[in-house]
Coordinates of C-alpha atoms and ligand atoms in Angstrom, one line a residue:
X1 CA 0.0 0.0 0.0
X2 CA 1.2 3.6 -0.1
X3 CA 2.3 6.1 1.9
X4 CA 0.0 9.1 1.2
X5 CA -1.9 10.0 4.5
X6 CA -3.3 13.0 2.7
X7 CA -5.3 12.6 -0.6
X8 CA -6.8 15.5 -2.5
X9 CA -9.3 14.7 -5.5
X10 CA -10.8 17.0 -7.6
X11 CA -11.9 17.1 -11.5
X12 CA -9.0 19.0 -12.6
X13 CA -5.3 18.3 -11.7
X14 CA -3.3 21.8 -10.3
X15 CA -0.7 21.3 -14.0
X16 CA -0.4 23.0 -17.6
X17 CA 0.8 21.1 -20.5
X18 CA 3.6 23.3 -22.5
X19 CA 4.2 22.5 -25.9
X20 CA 7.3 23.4 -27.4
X21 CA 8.3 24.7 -31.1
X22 CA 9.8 21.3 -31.6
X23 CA 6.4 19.8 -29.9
X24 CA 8.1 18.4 -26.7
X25 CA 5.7 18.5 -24.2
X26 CA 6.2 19.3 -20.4
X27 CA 3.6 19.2 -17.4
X28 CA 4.1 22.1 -15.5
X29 CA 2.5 22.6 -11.6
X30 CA -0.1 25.6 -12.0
X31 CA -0.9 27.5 -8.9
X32 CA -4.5 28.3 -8.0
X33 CA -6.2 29.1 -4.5
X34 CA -7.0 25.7 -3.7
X35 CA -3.5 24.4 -4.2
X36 CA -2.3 27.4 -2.2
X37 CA -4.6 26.6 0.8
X38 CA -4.0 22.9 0.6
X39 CA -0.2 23.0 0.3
X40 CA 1.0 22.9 3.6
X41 CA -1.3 20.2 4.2
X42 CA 0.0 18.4 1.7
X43 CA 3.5 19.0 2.4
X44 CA 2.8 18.0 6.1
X45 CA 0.8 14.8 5.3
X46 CA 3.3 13.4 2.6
X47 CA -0.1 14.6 0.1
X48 CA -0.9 13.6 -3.4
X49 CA -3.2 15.0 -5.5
X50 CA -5.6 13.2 -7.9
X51 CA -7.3 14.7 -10.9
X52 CA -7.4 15.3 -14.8
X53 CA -4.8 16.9 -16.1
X54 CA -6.9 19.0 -18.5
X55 CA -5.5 17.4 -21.9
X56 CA -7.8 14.6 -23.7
X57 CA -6.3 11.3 -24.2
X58 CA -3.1 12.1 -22.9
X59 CA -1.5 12.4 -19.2
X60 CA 1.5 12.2 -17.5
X61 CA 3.3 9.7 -15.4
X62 CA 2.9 10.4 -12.1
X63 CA 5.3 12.9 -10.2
X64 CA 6.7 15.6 -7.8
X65 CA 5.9 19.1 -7.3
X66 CA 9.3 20.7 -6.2
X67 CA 7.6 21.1 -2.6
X68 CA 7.2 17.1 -2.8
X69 CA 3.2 16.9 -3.2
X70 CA 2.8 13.7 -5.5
X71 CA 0.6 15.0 -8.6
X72 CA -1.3 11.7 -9.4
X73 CA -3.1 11.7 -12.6
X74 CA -6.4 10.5 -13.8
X75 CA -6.5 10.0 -17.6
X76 CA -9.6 10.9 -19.4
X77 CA -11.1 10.2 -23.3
X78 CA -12.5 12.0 -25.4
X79 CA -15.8 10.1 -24.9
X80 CA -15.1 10.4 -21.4
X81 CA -14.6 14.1 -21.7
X82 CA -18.0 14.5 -23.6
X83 CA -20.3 12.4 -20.9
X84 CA -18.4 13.0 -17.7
X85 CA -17.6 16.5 -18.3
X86 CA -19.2 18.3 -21.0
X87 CA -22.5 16.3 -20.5
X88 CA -23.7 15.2 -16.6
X89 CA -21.5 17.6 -15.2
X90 CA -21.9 20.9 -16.8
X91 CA -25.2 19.9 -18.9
X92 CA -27.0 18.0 -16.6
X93 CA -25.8 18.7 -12.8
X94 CA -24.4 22.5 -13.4
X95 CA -27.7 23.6 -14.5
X96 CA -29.6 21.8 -12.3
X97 CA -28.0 22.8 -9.3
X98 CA -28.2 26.5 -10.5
X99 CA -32.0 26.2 -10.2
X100 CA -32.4 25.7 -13.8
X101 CA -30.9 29.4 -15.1
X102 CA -31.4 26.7 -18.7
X103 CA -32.8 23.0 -18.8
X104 CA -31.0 20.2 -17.7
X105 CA -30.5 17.8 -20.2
X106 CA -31.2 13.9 -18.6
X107 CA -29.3 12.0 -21.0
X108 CA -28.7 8.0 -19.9
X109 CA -25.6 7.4 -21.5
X110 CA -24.0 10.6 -19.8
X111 CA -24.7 9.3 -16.7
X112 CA -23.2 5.8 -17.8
X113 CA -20.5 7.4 -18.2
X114 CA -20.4 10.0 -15.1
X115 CA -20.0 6.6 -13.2
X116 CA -17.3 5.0 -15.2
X117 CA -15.4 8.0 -14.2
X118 CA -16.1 8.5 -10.7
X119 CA -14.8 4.7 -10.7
X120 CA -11.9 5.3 -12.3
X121 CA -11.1 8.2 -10.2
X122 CA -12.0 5.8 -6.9
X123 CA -9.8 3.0 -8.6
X124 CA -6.9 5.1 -8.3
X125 CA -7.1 6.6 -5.0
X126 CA -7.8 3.3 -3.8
X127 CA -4.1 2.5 -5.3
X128 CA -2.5 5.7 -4.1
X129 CA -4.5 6.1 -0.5
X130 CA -2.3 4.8 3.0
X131 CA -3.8 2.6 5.5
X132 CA -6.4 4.8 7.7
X133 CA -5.5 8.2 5.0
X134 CA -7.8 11.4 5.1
X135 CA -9.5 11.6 1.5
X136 CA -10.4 15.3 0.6
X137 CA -13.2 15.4 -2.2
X138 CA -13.8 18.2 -4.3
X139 CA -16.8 19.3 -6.0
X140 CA -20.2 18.1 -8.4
X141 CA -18.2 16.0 -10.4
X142 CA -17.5 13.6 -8.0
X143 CA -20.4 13.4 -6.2
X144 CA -20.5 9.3 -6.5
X145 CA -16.9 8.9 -5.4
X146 CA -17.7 8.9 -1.9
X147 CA -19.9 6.0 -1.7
X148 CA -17.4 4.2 -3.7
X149 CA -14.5 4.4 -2.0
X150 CA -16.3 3.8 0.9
X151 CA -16.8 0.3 -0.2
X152 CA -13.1 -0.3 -1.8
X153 CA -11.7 1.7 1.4
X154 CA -13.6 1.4 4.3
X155 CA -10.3 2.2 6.4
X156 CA -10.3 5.9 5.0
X157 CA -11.7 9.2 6.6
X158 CA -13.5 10.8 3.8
X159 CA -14.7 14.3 3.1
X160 CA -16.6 15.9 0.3
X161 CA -17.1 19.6 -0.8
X162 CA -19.3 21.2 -2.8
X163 CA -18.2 24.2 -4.8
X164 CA -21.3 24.8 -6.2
X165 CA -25.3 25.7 -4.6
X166 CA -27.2 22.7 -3.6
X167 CA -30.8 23.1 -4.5
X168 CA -34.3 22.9 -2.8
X169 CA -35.1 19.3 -2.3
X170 CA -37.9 19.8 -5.2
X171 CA -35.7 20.2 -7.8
X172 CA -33.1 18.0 -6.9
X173 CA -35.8 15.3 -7.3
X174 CA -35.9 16.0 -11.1
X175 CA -32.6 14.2 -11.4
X176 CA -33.3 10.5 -12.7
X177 CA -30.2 9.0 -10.5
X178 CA -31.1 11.2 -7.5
X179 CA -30.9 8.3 -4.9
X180 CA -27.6 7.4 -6.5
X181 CA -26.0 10.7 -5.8
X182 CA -27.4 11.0 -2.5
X183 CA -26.0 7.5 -1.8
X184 CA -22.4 8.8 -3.4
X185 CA -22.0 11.6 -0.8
X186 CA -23.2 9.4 1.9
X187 CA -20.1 7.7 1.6
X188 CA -18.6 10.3 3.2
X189 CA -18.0 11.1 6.9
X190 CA -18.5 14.8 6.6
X191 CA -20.0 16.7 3.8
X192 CA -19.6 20.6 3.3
X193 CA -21.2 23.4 1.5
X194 CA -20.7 27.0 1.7
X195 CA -23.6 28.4 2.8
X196 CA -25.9 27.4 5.7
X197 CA -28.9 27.4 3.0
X198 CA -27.1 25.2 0.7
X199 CA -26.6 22.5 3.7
X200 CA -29.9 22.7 5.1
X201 CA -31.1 21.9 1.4
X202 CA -29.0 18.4 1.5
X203 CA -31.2 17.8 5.3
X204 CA -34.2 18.6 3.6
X205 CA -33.6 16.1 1.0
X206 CA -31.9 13.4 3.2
X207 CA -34.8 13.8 5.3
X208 CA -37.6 13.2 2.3
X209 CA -35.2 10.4 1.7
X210 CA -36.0 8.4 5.3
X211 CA -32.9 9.6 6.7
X212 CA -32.9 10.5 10.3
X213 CA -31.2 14.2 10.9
X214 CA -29.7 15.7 14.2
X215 CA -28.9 18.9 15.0
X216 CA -28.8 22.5 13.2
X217 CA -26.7 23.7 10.6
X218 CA -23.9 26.2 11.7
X219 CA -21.0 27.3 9.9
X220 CA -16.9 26.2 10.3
X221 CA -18.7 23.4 12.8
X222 CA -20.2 20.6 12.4
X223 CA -23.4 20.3 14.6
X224 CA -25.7 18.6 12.3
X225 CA -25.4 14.8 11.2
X226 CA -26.8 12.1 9.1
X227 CA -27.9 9.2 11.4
X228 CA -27.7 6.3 9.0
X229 CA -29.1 2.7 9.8
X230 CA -25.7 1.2 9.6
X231 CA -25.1 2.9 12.5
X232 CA -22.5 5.7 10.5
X233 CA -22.8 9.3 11.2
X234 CA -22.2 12.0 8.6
X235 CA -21.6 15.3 9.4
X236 CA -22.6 18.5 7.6
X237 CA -21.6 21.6 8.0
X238 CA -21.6 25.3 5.9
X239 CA -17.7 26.4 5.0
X240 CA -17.6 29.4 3.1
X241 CA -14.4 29.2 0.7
X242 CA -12.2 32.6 0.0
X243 CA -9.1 33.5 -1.0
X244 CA -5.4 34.1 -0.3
X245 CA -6.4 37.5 0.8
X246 CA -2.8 38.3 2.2
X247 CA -1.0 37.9 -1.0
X248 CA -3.4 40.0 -3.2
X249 CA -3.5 42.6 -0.9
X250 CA 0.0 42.9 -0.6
X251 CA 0.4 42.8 -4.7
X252 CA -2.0 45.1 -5.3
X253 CA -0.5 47.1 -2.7
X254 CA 2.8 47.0 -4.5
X255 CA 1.5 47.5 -7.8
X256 CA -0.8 50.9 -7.4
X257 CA 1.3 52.9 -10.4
X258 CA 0.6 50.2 -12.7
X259 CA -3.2 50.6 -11.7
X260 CA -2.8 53.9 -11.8
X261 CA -1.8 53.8 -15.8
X262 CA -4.4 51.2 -16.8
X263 CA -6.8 53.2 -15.4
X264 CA -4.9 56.2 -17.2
X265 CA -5.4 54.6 -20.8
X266 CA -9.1 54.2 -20.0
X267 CA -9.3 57.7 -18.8
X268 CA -8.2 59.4 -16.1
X269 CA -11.4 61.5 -15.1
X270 CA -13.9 58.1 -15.9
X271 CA -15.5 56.1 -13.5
X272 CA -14.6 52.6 -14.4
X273 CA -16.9 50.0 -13.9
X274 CA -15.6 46.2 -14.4
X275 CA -16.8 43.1 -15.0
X276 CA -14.7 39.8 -14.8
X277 CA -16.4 36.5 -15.1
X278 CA -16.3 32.4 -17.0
X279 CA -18.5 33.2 -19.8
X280 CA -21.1 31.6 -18.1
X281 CA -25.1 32.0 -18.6
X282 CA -25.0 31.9 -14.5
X283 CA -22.7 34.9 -14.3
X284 CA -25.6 37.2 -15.3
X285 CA -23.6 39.5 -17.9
X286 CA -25.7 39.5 -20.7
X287 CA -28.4 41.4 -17.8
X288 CA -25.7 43.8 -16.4
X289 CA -25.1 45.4 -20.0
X290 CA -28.5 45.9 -20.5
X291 CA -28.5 47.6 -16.9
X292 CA -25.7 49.8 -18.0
X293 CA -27.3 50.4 -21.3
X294 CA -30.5 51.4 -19.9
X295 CA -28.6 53.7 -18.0
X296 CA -27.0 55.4 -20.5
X297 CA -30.0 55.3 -22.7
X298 CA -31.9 57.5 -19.9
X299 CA -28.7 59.9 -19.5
X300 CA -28.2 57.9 -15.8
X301 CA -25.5 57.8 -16.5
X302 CA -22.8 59.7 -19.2
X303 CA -21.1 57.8 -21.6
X304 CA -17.7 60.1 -21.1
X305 CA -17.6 59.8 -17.9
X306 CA -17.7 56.0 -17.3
X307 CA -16.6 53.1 -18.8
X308 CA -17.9 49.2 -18.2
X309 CA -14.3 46.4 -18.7
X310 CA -16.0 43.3 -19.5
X311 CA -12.9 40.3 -19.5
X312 CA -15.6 37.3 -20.2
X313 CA -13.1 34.4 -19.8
X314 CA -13.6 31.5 -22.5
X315 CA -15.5 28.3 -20.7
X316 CA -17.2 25.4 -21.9
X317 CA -17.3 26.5 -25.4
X318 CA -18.6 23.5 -27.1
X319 CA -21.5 23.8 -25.6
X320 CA -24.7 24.8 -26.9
X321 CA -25.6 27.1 -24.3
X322 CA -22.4 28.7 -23.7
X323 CA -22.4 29.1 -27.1
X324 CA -25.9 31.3 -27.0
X325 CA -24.8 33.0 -24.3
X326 CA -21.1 34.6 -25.9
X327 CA -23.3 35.4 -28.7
X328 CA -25.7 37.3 -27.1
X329 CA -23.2 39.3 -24.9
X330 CA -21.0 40.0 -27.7
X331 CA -24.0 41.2 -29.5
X332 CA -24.9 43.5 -26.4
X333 CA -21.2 44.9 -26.5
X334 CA -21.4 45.7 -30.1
X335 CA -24.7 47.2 -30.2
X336 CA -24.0 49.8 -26.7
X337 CA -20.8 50.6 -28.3
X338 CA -22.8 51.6 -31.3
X339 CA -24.9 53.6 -30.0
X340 CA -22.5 55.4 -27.2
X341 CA -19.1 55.0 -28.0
X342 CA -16.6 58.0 -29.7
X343 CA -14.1 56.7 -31.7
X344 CA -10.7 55.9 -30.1
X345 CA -13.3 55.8 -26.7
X346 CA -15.4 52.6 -26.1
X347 CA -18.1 52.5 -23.9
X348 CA -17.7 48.7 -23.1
X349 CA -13.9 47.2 -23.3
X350 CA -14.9 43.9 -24.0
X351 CA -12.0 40.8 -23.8
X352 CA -12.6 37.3 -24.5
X353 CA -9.3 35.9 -23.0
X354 CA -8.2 34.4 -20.0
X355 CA -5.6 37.4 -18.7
X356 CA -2.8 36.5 -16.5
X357 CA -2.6 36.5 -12.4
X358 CA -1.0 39.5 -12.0
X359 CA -2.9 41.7 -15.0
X360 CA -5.8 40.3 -13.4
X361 CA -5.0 42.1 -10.3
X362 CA -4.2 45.5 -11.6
X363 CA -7.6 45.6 -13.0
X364 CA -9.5 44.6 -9.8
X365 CA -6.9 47.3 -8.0
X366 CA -7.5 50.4 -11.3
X367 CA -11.8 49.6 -11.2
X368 CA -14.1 52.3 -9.3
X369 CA -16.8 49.8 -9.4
X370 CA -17.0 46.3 -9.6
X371 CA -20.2 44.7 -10.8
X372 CA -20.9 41.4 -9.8
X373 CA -24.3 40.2 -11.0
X374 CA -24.6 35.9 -10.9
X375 CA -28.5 34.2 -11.3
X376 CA -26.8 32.2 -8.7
X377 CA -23.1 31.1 -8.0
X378 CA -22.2 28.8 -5.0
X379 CA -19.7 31.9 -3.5
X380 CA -18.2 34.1 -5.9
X381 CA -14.2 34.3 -5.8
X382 CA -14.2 37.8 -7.9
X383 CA -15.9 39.4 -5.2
X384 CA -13.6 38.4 -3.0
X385 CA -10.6 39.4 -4.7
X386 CA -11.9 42.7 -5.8
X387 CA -12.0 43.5 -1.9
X388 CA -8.7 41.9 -1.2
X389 CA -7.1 44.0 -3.9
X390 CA -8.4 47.6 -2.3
X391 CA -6.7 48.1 0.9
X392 CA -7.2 51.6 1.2
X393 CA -11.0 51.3 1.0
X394 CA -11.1 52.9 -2.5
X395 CA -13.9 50.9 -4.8
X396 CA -17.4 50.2 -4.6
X397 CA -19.2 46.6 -5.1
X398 CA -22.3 45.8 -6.8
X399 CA -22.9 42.0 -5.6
X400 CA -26.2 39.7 -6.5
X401 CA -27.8 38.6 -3.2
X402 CA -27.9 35.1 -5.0
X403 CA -23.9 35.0 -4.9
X404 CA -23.3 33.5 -2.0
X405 CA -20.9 36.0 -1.0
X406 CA -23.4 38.3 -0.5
X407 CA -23.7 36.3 3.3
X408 CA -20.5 37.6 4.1
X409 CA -19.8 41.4 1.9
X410 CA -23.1 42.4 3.4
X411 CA -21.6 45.8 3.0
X412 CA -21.9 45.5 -1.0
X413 CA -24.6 47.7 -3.1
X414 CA -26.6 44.5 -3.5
X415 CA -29.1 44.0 -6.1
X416 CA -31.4 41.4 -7.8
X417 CA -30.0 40.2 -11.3
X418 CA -33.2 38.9 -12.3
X419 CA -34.6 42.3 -12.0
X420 CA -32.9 45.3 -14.5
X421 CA -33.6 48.2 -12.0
X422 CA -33.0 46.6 -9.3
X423 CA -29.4 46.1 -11.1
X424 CA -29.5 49.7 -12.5
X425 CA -30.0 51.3 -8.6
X426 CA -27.4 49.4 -7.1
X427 CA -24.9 50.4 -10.1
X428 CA -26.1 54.3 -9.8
X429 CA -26.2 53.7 -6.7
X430 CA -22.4 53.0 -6.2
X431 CA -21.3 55.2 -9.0
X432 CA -22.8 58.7 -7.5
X433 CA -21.9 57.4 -4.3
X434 CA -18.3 57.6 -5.2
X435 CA -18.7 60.7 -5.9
X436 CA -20.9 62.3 -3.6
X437 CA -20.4 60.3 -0.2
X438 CA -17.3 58.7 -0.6
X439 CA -16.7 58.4 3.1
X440 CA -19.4 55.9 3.0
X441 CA -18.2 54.0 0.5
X442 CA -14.5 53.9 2.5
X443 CA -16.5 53.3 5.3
X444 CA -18.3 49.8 3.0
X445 CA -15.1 48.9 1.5
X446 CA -13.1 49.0 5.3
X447 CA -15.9 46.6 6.6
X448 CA -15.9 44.3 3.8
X449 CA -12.0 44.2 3.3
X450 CA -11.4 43.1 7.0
X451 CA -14.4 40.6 6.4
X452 CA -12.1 39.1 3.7
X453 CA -8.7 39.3 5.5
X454 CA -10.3 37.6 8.4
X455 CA -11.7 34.9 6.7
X456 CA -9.6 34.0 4.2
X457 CA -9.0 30.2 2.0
X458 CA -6.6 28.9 4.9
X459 CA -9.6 29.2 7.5
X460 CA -11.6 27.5 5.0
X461 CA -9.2 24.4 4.7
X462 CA -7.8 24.0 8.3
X463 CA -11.7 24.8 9.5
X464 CA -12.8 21.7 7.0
X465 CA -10.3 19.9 8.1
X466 CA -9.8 20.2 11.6
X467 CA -14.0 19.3 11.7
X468 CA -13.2 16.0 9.3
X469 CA -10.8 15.2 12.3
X470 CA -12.8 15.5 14.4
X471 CA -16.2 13.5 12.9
Ligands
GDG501 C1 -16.8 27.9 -8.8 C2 -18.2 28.3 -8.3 C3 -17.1 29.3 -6.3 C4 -11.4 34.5 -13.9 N1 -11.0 35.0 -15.1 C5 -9.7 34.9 -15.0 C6 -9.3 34.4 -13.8 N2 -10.4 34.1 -13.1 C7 -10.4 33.5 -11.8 C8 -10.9 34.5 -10.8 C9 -11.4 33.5 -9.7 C10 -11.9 32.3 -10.5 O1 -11.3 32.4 -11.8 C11 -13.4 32.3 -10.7 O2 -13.9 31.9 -9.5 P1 -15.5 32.2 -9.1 O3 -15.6 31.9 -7.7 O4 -15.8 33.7 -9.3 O5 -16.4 31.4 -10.1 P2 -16.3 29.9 -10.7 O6 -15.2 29.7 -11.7 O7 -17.7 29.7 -11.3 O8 -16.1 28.9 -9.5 C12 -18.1 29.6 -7.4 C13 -15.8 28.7 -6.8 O9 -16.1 27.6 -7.6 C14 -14.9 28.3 -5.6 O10 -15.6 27.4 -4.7 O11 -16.8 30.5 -5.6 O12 -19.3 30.0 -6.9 O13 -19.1 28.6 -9.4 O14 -10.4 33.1 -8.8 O15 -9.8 35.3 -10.4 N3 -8.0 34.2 -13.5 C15 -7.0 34.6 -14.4 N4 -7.4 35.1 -15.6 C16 -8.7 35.3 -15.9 O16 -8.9 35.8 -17.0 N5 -5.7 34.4 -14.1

């Protein structure tokens, strides 16, 4: 058996494939929050990490970060690719479990192969997993592994989280293999969400299912179980996620001049209002340019004196209704620039790329405004980082009350994206406010930005973890 006493799983592996001009290829270890937070555990607990390493068909052996986390990778098809990822889990389950924003589709082979994959996965962490190892689970994907290694492993201590909402028990039960998900995360000893709502969902539905519940709900505790007839207990528990708030307020610190010129090219006396978001029909943009439209259209708001920076970041893009969605947003940005732009001066700077880190940053740090407008997203990083990335209190949010980060930045202009003026208020709102009150809006910003420091992705892991522990 192995050594590993720490095991992270999650859909996508933390590495890059490089090609080179003579098409050698190297896997490269790419850092993201998670890894970040999970690191030190994983350096401590001689961890491994198991996951897809994002390339069809093709994966590496095996091997070592240079901090000595074993990246342990799960190779994937392009049929597998098509029903595990592109089909049950972001056309069947993403849409579902964002209270059908578009249909689910309920397509029998998908599922097929949703749980050929969640066996493989369990397959090799079974191979890779020490004697009595803690199992970390991450996300919708792998909602059946749980239950599965469960049964190949009953020696492990396994946790499960959910990056994305749960949804009311009604809707849930739409699902065709609904028992055989709930029966996946059963297989876990403790189960988290991020929000108290999300959790009390999963109750709900346990309950309907005959399952006997104890407790209440809380959050970074576990005080609510699963009593199942076996005997087993599953906890649950509400753990919002975040960010390493440190290091982006520190590099945004650090970096204020080149703010200072972005902001400069897109004008030094307009209010700039950003938007940063996966293309996503969930992320609401499409509805935010027709707020800021409408508030041009009504002379709301002057066209040369603010500016909206859309960076729409490419996801999903073979399907169908990612597909609708970039074209009806890039038909939005063409049309307001039609009708309000100068020439040389956009109204909307639209940019369909993924920009790196450290550009990212500069534009959270240069924005007067950041508009944040989601149907309905699990937390909402952005948000997060926006706040991280003004230390001085400068900036204003605009923040749907269906991100789940509007539990924590209650501080935020909040707004309902399902409902143009309600959008259209909170964005005025913030923009005179900036203007006319801006000791109020420091006054937001200071509240919000110690919310973030305080409570940032390390709490989130060691709080998951420590209750996993614990059980
Ligand atoms: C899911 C849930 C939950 C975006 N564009 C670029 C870029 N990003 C980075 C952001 C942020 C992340 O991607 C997006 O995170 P979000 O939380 O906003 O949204 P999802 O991708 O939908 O994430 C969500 C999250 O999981 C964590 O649990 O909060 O609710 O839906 O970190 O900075 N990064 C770079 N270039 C870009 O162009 N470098």
């Amino acid at each position: 058996m192995s050594d590993n006493n720490f095991v992270v799983v999650a859909n996508r592996l933390p590495v890059d494939l490089h090609t080179a001009p003579d098409g050698t290829r190297t896997w490269t270890p790419s850092p993201g929050g998670l890894v970040a937070a999970l690191t030190p555990v994983l350096e401590k607990h001689n961890g491994c990490w198991v996951g897809w390493p994002g390339v069809v068909g093709d994966a590496p052996e095996p091997f070592r970060t240079e901090r000595g986390v074993l990246l342990h990778p799960v190779k994937l098809s392009q049929a597998d690719f098509e029903g595990f990822y592109e089909g049950f889990s972001n056309a069947t389950l993403w849409p579902l479990y964002h209270d059908l924003i578009v249909t689910p589709v309920y397509d029998r082979d998908w599922w097929h192969v949703y749980r050929e994959v969640n066996l493989r996965f369990a397959d090799e962490v079974a191979a890779v997993a020490a004697e009595g190892a803690t199992v970390w689970i991450q996300d919708y994907q792998l909602q059946l592994l749980p239950g599965i290694l469960r049964q190949l492993r009953p020696d492990l201590t396994i946790g499960f989280f959910l990056h994305i909402p749960f949804p009311a028990p009604d809707l849930f039960a739409q699902l065709p293999w609904r028992m055989e998900l709930v029966r996946g995360l059963l297989g876990a000893d403790l189960v988290g969400f991020h929000l108290e709502a999300n959790a009390r969902n999963f109750l709900a539905l346990a309950r309907r299912f005959g399952i006997e519940v104890s407790g209440e709900v809380s959050t970074r505790e576990v005080t609510a179980h699963l009593e199942l007839n076996n005997g087993r207990r599953v906890g649950v528990g509400a753990f919002p996620i975040s960010i390493d708030a440190a290091a982006m307020n520190e590099w945004s610190a650090a970096d204020l001049g080149g703010a200072e010129r972005l902001h400069a090219d897109l004008g030094h006396e307009r209010t700039v209002i950003l938007g940063v978001d996966r293309l996503d029909y969930t992320k609401g943009i499409l509805q935010r340019l027709k707020a800021f439209e409408e508030l041009l259209d009504t002379g709301a708001l002057n066209p040369e004196d603010v500016c909206l920076v859309q960076i729409a970041t490419p996801s999903r893009e073979r399907i169908t209704s990612y597909r609708k969605t970039r074209s009806q947003v890039e038909e939005a940005v063409g049309r307001i620039n039609g009708r309000f732009a100068q020439i040389g001066a956009p109204v909307v700077h639209y940019r369909h790329t993924s920009v790196p880190k450290d550009e990212l940053r500069r534009y959270y740090r240069m924005a007067d405004v950041m508009l944040v407008t989601p149907f309905k997203d699990g937390m909402n990083l952005v948000a997060k980082e926006y706040i991280a990335c003004h230390g001085d209190d400068s900036g204003a949010l605009v923040l749907s009350e269906f991100a789940g980060a509007a539990v924590e930045l209650t501080q935020a202009y909040l707004c309902n994206p399902f409902d143009i003026e309600s959008i259209k208020k909170a964005l005025r709102d913030a923009v005179v406010g900036l203007h006319n009150q801006p000791e109020v809006l420091a006054e937001r910003m200071h509240a919000m930005h110690a919310q973030v420091m305080e409570h940032d992705v390390d709490l989130w892991a060691n709080s998951f973890l420590d209750c996993l522990e614990k059980k």
